[in-house]
Coordinates of C-alpha atoms in Angstrom, one line a residue:
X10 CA 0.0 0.0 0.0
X11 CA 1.7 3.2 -1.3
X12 CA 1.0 6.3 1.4
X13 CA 1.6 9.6 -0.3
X14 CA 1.5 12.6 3.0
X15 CA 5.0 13.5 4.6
X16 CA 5.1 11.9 7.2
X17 CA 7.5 14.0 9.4
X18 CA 5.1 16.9 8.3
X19 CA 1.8 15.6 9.4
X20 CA 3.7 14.5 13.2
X21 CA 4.5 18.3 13.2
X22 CA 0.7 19.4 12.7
X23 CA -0.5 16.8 15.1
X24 CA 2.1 17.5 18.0
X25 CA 0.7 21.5 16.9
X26 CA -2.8 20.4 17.6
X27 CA -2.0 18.8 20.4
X28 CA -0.6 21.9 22.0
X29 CA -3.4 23.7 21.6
X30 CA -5.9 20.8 22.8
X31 CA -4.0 20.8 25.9
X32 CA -3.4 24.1 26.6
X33 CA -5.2 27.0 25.6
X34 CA -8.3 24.6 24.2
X35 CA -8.2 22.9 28.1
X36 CA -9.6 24.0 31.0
X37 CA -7.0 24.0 33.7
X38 CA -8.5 26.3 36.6
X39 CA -12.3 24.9 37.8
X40 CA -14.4 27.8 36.3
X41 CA -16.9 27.4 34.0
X42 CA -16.7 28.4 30.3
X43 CA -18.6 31.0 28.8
X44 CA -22.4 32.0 29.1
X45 CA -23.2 28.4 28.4
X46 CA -21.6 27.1 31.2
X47 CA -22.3 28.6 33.8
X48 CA -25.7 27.1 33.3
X49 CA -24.7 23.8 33.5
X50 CA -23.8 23.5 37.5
X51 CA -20.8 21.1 36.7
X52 CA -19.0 20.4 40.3
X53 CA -15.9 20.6 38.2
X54 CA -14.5 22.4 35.0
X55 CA -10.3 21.4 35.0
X56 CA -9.8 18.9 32.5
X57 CA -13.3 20.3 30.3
X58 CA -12.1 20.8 26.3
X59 CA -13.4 25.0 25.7
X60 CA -15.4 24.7 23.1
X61 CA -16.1 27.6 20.8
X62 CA -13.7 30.8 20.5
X63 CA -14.9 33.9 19.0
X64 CA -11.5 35.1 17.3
X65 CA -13.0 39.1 16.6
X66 CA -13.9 39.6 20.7
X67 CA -11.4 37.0 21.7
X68 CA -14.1 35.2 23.8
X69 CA -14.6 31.4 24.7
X70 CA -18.2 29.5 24.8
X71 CA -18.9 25.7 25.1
X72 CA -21.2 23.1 23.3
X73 CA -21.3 19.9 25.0
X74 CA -18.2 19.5 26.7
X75 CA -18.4 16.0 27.9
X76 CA -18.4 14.5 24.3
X77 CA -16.5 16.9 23.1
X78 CA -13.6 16.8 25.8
X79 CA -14.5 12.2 25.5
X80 CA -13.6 12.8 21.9
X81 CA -10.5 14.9 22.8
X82 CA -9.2 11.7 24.8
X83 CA -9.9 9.5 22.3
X84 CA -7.6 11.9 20.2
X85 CA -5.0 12.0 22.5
X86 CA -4.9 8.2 23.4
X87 CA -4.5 7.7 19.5
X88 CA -1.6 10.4 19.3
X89 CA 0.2 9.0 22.1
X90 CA 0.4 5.6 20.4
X91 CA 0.9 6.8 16.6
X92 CA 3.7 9.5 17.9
X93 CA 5.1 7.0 20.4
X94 CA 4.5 9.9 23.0
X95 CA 3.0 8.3 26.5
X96 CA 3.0 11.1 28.0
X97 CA 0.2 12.8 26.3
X98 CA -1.8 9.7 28.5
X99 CA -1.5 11.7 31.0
X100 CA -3.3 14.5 29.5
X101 CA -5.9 12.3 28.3
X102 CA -6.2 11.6 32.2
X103 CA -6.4 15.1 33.1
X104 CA -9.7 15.8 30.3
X105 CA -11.3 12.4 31.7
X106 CA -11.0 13.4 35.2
X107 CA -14.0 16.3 34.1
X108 CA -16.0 13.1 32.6
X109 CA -15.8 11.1 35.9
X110 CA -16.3 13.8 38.8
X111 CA -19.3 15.0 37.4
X112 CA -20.8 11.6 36.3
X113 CA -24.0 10.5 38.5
X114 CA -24.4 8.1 41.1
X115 CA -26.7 6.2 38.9
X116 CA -24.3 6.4 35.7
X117 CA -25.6 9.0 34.3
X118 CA -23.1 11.6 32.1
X119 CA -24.7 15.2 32.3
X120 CA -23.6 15.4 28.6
X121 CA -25.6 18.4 28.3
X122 CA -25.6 20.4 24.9
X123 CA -26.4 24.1 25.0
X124 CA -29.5 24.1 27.4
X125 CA -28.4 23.7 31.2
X126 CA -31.1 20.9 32.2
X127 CA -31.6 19.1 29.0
X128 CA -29.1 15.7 28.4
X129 CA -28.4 14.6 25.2
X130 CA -28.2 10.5 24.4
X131 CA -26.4 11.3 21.6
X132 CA -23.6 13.4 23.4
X133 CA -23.5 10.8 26.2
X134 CA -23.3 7.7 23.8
X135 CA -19.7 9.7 21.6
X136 CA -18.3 10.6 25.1
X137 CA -17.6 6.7 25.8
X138 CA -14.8 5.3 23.2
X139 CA -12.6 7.4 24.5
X140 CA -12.9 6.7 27.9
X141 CA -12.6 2.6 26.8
X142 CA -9.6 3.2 25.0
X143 CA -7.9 5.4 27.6
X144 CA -8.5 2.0 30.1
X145 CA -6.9 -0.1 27.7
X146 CA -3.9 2.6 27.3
X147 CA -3.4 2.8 31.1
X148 CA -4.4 -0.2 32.3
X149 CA -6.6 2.0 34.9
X150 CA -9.8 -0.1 34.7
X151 CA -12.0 2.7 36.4
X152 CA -12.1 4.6 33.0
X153 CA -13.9 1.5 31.5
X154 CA -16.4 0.8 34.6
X155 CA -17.3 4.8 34.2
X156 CA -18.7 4.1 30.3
X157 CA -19.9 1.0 31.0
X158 CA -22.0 2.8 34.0
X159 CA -22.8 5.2 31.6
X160 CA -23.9 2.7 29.0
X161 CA -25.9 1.4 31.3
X162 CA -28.1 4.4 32.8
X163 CA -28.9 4.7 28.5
X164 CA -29.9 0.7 27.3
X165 CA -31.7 0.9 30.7
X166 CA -33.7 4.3 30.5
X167 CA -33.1 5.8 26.9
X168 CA -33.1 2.5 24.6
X169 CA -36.7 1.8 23.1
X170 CA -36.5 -1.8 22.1
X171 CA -40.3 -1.9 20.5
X172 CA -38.8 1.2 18.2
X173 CA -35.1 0.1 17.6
X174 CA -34.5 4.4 18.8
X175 CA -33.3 6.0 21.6
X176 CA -35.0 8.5 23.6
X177 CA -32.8 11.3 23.2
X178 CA -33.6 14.4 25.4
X179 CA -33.6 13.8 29.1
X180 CA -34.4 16.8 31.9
X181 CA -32.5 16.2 34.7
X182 CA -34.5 18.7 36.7
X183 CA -37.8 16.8 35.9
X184 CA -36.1 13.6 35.6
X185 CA -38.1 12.6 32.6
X186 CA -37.8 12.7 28.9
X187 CA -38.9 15.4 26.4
X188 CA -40.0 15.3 23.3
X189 CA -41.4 17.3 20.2
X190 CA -37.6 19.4 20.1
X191 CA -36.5 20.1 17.0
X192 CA -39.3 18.0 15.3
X193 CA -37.0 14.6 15.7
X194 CA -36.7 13.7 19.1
X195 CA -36.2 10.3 18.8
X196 CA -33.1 8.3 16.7
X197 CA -31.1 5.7 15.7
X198 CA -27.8 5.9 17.6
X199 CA -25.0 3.9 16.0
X200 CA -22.4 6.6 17.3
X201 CA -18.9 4.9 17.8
X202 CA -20.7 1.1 17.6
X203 CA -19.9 1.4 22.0
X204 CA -23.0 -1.0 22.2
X205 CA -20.4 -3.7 20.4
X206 CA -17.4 -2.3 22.4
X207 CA -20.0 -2.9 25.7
X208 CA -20.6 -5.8 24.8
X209 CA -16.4 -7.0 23.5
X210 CA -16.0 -6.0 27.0
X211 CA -18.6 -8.1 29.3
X212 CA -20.7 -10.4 26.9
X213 CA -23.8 -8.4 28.3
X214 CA -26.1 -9.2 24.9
X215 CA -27.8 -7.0 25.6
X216 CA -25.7 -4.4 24.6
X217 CA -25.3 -6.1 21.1
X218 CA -28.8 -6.7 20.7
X219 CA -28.9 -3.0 20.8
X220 CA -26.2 -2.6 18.1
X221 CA -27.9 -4.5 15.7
X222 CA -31.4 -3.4 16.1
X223 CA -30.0 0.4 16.0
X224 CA -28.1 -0.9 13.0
X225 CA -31.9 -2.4 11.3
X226 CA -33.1 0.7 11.9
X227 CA -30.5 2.6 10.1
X228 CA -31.1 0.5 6.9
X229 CA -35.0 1.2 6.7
X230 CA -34.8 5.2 7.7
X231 CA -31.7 5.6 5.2
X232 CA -32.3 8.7 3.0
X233 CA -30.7 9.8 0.9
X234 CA -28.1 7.1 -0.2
X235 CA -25.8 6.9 2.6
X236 CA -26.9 9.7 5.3
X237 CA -30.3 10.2 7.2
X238 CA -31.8 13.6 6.4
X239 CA -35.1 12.8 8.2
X240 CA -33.0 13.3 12.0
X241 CA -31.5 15.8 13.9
X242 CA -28.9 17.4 13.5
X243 CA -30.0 17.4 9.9
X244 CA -32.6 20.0 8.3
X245 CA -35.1 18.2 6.6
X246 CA -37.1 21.4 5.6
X247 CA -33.7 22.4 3.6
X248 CA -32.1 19.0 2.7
X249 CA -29.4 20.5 4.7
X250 CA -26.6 17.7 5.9
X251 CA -24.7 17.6 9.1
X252 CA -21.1 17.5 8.3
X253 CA -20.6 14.4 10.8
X254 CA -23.6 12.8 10.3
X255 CA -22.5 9.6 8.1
X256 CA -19.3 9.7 10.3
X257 CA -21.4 8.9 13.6
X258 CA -24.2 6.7 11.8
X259 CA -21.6 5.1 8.7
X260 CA -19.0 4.4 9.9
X261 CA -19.8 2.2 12.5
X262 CA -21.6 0.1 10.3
X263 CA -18.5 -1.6 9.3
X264 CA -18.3 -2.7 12.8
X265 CA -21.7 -4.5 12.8
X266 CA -20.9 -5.7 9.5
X267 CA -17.6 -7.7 11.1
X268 CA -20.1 -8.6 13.6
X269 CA -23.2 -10.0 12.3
X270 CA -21.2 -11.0 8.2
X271 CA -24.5 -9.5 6.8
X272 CA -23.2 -7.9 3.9
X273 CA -26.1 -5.2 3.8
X274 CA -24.2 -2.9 7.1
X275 CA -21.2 -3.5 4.6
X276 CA -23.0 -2.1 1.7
X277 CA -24.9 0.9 3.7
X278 CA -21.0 1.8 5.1
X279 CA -19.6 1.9 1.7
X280 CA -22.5 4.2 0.8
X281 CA -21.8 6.5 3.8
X282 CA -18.0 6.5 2.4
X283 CA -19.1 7.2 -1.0
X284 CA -21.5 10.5 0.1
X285 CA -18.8 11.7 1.5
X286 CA -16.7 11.4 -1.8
X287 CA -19.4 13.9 -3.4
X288 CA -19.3 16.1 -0.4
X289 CA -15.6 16.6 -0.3
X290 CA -14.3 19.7 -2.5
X291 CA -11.6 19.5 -4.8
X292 CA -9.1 21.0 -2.3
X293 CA -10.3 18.2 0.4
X294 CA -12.7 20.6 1.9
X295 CA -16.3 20.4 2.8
X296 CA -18.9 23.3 4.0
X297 CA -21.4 22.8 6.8
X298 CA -23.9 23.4 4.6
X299 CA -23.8 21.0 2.0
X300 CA -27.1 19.7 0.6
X301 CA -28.8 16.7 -0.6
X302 CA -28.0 17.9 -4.2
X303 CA -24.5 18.2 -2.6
X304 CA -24.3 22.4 -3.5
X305 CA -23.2 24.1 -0.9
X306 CA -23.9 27.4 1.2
X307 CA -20.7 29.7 0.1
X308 CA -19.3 30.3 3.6
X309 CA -18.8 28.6 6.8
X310 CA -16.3 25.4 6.3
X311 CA -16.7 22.4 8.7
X312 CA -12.9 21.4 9.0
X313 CA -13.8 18.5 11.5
X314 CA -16.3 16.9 8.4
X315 CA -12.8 17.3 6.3
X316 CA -11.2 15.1 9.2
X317 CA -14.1 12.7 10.1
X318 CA -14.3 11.9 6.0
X319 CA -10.6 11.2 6.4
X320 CA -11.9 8.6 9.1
X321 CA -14.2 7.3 6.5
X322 CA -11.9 6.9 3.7
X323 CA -9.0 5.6 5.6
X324 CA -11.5 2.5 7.1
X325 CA -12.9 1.6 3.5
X326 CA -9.3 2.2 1.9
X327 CA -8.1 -1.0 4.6
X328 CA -11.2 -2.8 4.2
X329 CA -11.7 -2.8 0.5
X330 CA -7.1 -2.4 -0.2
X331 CA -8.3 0.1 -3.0
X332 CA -5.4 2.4 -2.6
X333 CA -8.5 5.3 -4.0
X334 CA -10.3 5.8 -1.0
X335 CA -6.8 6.5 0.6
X336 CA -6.0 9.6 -1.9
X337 CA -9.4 10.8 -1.2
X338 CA -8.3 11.0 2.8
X339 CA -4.9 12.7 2.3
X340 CA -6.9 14.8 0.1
X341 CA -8.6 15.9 3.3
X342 CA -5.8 15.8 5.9
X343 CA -4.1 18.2 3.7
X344 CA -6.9 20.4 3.9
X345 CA -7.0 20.3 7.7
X346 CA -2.9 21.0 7.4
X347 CA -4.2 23.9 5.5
X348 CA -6.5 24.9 8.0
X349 CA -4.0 25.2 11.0
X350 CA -3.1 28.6 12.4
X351 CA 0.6 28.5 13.3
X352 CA 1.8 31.8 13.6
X353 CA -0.8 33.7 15.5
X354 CA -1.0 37.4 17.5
X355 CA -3.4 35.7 19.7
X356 CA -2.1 33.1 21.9
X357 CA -5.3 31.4 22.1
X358 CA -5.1 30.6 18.6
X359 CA -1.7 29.6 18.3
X360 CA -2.1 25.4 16.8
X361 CA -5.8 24.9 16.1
X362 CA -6.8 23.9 13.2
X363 CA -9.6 26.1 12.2
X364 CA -13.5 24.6 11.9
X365 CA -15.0 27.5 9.8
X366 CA -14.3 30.8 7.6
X367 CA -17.9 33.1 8.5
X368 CA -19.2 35.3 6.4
X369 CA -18.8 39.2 6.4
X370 CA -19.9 41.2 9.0
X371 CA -19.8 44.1 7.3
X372 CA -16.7 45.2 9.3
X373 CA -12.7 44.0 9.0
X374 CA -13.1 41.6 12.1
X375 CA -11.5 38.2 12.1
X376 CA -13.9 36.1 10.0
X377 CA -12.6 32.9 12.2
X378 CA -15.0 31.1 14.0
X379 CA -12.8 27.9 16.2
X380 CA -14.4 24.8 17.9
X381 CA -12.2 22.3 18.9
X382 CA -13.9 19.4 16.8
X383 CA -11.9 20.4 13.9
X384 CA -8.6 20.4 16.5
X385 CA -10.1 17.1 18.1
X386 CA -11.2 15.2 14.9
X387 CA -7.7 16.5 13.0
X388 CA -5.5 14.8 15.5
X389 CA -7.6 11.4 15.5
X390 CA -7.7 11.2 11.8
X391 CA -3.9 12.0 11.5
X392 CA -3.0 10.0 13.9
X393 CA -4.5 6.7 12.0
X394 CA -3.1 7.7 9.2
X395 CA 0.6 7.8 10.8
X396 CA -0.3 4.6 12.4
X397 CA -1.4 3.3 9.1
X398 CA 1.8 4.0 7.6
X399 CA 4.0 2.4 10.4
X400 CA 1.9 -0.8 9.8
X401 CA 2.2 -0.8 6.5
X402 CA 5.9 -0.4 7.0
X403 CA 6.2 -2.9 9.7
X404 CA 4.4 -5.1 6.9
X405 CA 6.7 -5.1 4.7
X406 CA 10.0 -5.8 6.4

């Protein structure tokens, strides 16, 4: 298998990204971040991934830190082992450390998105693979008995098994689920395949049962070829597409698919791939707003789609050994390389890799919108390519 990115290069972007992940993108003092926040009533902030930064007013916000800051230590977990680095475990410590002194008593993760009482299913379910792989890193088993809690508190109380959905908006005020937000409150969660990592880990069937019905699900509501328009965080009014959408739903399909041999979660997977082929500019970019027709809205780039397509291509290009679907994800790591601020006036930019370009204001302010799922998503996608490459290497010695 021939791999075509600079290796030494992309180690340099990643250890770049990594800086700012763990420093100015980290919380390291226990005060909550922004507006958002402070509504949230976390015991504890230090180890919480800041979430949005407004480059013209040089302000921070948050959305969803507990899967975000879950995804940042599944990125660091993967960087330490592609860049041989084991010390960066100990940063993926520090981020987890939020995750598990503000989890419930019951197993509950208040993965709350922007409203202080609501819980997201979603958010909880995409905070877990990091927290499995971190165990597995450290051998510090507590890390897997928080996400398995977690997992839990949402077969137990979220999981409808008459439906093959997930109840997705909890009030933890109320203690009860809501529904009729956003017009699709309840969805197929696939997010990561945890239900099969749940069930690797304790033979709970349960937990794959879960999987595969999610999985059926995903086969009858698929529209259009590949993605899911109907759900959140989708538009069906405009036929707009999440970014991350096939990423969460997609990819994880090849997981069932190794599973259950039923070439149809193969097929749907290689579908998921193949939307994001279409979606993917020529320059290995792709725009939040891309539609079912695949135009796009002119402004307002979604860097971390770039990455998670990377993801995408990089599994099909090692499932299938078609050495295309790998061109098509360096065609998209180049573009988050692209992306990265490096030599910044601001200190708080100084490393990320830039989610979005907004449109103009009608004054000269920095047109730079950051969230750290293009940082976050960057550093896991590079770091399976590097570890790609150093088995491919390794293969043939």
């Amino acid at each position: 298998m021939q791999f075509l990115l600079d290796e030494n290069k992309l180690k340099e972007h990643i250890l770049t990204a990594v800086g700012w992940l763990t420093g100015p993108g980290c919380c390291h003092e226990n005060t909550p971040v922004g507006e958002l926040g402070k509504a949230m009533n976390y015991r504890e902030w230090r180890g919480a991934i800041r979430g949005e930064y407004y480059a013209a007013e040089k302000t921070w916000n948050c959305c969803c830190p507990y899967w975000h800051t879950g995804q940042a230590v599944k990125a660091l977990v993967m960087a330490a082992d592609a860049l041989d680095k084991k010390e960066l475990l100990s940063n993926a410590e520090f981020s987890a450390g939020f995750l598990l002194a503000n989890q419930r008593e019951d197993g509950l993760f208040p993965a709350r998105e922007v409203n202080g009482d609501e819980i997201n299913t979603s958010a909880s379910l995409e905070t877990l693979d990091g927290l499995f792989m971190l165990a597995d890193a450290t051998g510090n088993m507590r890390y897997r008995t928080a996400a398995l809690a977690a997992l839990d508190w949402v077969a137990e109380n979220a999981w409808m098994p008459d439906k093959g959905l997930f109840r997705d908006i909890y009030n933890s005020e109320r203690e009860d689920f809501v529904f009729g937000v956003l017009s699709s409150q309840n969805r197929p969660l696939l997010d990561d395949a945890v239900f099969l990592t749940g069930y690797k880990l304790t033979g709970k069937t349960l937990y794959r049962q879960i999987a595969l019905d999610t999985a059926e699900s995903l086969v009858k509501l698929e529209e259009p070829p590949g993605n899911w328009v109907n759900f959140i965080p989708c538009k069906k009014s405009t036929g707009c597409i999440h970014p991350r959408h096939a990423f969460w739903w997609g990819l994880p399909m090849l997981e069932v698919y190794k599973e259950t041999g039923d070439e149809r979660f193969r097929e749907l997977f290689y579908r998921s791939a193949a939307w994001y082929e279409k979606a993917l500019r020529k320059d290995g970019g792709l725009f939040r707003g891309t539609y079912c027709d695949f135009n796009t809205d002119s402004f307002g780039h979604a860097t971390s789609g770039s990455a998670c397509a990377a993801r995408c291509f990089m599994a099909a290009g090692c499932d299938s050994e078609d050495e295309r679907w790998f061109r098509l994800a360096e065609s998209a790591l180049r573009f988050c390389c692209s992306m990265q601020l490096i030599k910044t006036a601001d200190p708080n930019l100084s490393g990320v890799i830039l989610e979005k370009v907004l449109p103009p204001d009608g004054t000269d302010r920095l047109p730079y919108y950051v969230r750290d799922l293009g940082t976050i998503f960057f550093i896991q996608a590079a770091s399976q390519y590097l570890k790609l490459c150093k088995n491919n290497q390794e293969g043939e010695k």
